[in-house]
mmCIF file of C-alpha atoms and ligand atoms in Angstrom:
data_model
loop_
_atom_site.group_PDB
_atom_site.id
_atom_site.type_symbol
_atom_site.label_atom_id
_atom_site.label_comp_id
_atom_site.label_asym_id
_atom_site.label_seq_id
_atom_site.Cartn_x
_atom_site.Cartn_y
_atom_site.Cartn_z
ATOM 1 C CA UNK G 323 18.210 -42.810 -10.411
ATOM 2 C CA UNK G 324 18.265 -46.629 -10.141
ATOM 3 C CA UNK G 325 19.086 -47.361 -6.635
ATOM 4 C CA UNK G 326 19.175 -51.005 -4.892
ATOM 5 C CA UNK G 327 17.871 -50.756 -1.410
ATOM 6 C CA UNK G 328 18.325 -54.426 0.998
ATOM 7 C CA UNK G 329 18.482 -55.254 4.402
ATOM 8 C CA UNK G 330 19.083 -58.093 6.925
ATOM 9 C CA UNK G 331 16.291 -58.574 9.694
ATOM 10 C CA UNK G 332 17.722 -55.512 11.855
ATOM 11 C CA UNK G 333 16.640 -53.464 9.006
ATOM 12 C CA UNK G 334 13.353 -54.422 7.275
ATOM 13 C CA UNK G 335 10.768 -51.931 8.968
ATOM 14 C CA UNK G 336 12.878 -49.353 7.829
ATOM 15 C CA UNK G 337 14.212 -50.813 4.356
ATOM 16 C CA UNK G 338 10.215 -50.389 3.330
ATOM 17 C CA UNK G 339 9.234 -46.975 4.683
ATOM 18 C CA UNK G 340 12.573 -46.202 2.566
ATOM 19 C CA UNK G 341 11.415 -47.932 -0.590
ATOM 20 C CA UNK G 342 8.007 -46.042 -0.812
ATOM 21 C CA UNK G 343 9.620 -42.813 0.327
ATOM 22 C CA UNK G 344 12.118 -43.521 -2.727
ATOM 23 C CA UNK G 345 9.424 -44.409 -5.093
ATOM 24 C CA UNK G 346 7.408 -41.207 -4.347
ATOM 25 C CA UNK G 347 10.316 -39.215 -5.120
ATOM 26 C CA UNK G 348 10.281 -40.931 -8.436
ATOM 27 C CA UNK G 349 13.463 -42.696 -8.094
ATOM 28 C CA UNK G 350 13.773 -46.595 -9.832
ATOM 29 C CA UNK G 351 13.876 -48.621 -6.608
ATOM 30 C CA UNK G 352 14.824 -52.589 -6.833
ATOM 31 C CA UNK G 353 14.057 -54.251 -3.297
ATOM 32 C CA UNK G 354 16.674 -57.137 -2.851
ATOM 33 C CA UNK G 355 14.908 -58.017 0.379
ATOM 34 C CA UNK G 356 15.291 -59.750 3.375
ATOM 35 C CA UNK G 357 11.433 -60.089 2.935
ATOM 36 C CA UNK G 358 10.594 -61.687 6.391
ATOM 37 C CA UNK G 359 11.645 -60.782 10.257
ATOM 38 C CA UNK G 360 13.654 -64.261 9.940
ATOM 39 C CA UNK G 361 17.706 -63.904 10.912
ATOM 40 C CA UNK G 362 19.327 -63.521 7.682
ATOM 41 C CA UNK G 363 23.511 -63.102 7.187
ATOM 42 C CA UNK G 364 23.820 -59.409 5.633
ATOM 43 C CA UNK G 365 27.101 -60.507 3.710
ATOM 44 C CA UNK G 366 24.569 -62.776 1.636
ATOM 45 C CA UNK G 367 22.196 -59.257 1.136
ATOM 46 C CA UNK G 368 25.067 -56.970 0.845
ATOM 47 C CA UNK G 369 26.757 -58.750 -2.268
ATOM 48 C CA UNK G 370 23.176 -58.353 -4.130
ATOM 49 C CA UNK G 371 23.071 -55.135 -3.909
ATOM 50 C CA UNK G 372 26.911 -54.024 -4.375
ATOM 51 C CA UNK G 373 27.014 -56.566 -6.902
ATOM 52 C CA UNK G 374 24.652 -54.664 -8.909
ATOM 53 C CA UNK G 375 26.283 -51.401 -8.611
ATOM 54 C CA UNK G 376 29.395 -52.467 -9.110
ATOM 55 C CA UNK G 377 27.828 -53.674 -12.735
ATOM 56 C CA UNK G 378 26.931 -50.315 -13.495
ATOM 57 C CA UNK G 379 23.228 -51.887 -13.410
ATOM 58 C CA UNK G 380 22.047 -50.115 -10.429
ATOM 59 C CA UNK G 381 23.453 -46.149 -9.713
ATOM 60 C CA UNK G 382 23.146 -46.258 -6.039
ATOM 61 C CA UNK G 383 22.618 -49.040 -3.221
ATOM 62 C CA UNK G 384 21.389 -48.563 0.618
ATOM 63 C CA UNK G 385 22.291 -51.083 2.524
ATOM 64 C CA UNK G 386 20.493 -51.240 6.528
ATOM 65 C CA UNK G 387 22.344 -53.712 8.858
ATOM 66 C CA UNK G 388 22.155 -53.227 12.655
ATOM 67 C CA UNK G 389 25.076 -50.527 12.865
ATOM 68 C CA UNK G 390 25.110 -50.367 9.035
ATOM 69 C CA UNK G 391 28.918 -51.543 9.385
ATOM 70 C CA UNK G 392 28.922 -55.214 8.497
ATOM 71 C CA UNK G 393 26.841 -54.279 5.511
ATOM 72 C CA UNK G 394 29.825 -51.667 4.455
ATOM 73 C CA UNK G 395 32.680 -54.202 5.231
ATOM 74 C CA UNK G 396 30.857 -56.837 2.890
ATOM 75 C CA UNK G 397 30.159 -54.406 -0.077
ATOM 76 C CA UNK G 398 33.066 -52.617 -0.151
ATOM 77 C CA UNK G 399 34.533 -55.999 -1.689
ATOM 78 C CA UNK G 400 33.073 -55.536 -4.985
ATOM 79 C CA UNK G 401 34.891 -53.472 -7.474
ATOM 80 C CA UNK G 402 33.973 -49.631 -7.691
ATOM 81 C CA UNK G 403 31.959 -49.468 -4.688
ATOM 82 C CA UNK G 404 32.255 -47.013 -2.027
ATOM 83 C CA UNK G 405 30.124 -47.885 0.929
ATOM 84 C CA UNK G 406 30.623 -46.350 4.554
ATOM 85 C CA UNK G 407 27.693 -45.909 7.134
ATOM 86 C CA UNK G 408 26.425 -42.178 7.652
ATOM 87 C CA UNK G 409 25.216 -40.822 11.111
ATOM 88 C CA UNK G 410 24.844 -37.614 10.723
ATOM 89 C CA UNK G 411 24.054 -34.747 8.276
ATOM 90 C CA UNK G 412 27.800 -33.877 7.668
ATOM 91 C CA UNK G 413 28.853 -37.579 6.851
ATOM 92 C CA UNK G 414 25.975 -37.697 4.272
ATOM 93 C CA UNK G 415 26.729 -34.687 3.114
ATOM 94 C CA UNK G 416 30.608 -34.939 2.864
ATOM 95 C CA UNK G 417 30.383 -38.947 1.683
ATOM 96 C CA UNK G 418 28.727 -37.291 -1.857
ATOM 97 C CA UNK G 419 30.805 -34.221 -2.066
ATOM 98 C CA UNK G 420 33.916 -35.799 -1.326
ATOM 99 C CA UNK G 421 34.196 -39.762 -1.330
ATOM 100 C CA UNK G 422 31.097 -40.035 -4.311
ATOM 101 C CA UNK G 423 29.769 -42.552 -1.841
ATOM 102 C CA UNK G 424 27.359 -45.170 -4.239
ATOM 103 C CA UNK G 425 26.483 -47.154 -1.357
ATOM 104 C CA UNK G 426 24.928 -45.558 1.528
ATOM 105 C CA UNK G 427 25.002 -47.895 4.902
ATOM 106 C CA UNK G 428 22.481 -47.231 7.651
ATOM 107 C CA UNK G 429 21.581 -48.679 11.089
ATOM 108 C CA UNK G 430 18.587 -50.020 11.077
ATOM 109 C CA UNK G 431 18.900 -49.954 15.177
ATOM 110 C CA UNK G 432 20.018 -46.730 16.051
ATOM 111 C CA UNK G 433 18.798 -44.282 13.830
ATOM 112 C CA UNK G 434 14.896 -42.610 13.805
ATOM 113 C CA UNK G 435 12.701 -42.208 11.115
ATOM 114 C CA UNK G 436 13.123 -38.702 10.655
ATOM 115 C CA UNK G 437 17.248 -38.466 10.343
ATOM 116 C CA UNK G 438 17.386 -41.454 7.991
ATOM 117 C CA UNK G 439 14.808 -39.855 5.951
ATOM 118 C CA UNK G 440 17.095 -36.455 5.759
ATOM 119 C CA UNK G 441 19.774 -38.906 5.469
ATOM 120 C CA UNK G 442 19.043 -40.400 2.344
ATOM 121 C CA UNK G 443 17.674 -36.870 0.892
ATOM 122 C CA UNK G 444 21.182 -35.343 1.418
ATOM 123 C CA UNK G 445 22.963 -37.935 -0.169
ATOM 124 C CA UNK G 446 20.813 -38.046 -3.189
ATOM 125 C CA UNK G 447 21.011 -34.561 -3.969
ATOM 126 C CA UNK G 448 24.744 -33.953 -2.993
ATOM 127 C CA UNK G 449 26.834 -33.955 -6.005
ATOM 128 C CA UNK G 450 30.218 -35.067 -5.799
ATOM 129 C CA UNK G 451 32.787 -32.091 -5.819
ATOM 130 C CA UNK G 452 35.401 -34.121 -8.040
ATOM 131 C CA UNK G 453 38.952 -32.298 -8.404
ATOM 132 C CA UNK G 454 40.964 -33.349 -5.739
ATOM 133 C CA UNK G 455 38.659 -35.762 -4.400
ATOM 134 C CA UNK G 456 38.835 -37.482 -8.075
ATOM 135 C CA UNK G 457 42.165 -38.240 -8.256
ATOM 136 C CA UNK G 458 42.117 -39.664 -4.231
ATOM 137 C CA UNK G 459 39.697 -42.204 -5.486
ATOM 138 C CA UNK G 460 41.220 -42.852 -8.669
ATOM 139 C CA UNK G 461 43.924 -43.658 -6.117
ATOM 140 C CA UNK G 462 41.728 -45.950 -4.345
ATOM 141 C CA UNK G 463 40.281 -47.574 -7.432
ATOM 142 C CA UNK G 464 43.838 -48.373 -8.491
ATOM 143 C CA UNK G 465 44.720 -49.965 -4.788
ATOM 144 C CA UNK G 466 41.778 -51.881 -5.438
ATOM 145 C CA UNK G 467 43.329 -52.943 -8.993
ATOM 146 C CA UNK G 468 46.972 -53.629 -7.743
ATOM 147 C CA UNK G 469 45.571 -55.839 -4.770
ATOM 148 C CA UNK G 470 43.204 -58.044 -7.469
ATOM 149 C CA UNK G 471 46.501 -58.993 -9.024
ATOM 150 C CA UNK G 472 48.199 -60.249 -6.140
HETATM 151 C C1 RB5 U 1202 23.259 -59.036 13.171
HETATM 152 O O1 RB5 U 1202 23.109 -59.553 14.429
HETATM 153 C C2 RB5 U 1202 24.177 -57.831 13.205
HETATM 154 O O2 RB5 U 1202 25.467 -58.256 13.480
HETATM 155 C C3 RB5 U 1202 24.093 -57.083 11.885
HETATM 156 O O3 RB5 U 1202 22.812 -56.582 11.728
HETATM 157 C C4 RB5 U 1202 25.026 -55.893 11.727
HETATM 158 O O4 RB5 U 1202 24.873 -54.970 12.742
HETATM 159 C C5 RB5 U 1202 26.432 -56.227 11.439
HETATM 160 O O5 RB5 U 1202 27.308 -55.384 11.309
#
């Protein structure tokens, strides 16, 4: 899968453990940075890496913020993307199988190693359960239509 993986400065310890755990899983990682421990605004890093799913270029983003929430609020802007932070097994879990979340949002400041690690495994390899959940974000999708024309 080609995923897009950034981070502001609350994130970047964890942004790279992520990006080699991705790679040796074999998955096509771009890095969109922050590269240094300098304060950088996570609006600026979130539209690189929703911009690029919402494309179609990348599949999947991750996007680590300090609660992973201003990251979510900035990406979910862009056409077709469906960001929202995950805590907890059940929200990654349930974020694939029923919102076919493409953006995963962590915090970079409250969550260890190991959970975002199990995180990120569960929400690769949960597929989306479509049906229902289909035509609620077909819903959405259109909302997101209707309010780009007014
Ligand atoms: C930066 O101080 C902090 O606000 C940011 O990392 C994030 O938590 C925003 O939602």
């Amino acid at each position: 899968m080609r995923i897009a993986v950034g981070s502001d400065h609350h994130g970047v310890k964890m942004r790279l453990k992520l990006v080699e755990m991705l790679g040796s899983l074999g998955q096509e990682v771009t890095d969109v940075g922050t590269y240094e421990d300098q304060s950088v605004d996570y609006p600026e890093v979130a539209a690189e890496v929703a911009r690029r799913v919402s494309s179609g270029e990348m599949q999947r983003g991750i996007l680590i913020c300090g609660t992973g929430l201003g990251m979510c609020i900035a990406a979910n802007k862009f056409p077709g993307v469906r960001a929202a932070p995950c805590y907890d097994d059940l929200t990654a879990e349930l974020s694939r199988r029923h919102n076919d979340l493409n953006v995963l949002c962590l915090s970079g400041d409250m969550l260890g190693e190991k959970l975002v690690d199990r995180l990120v495994e569960i929400w690769l390899n949960t597929p989306f359960e479509g049906g229902r959940h289909a035509r609620r974000n077909e819903k959405i999708a259109d909302l997101e239509r209707r309010n780009g024309d007014s």
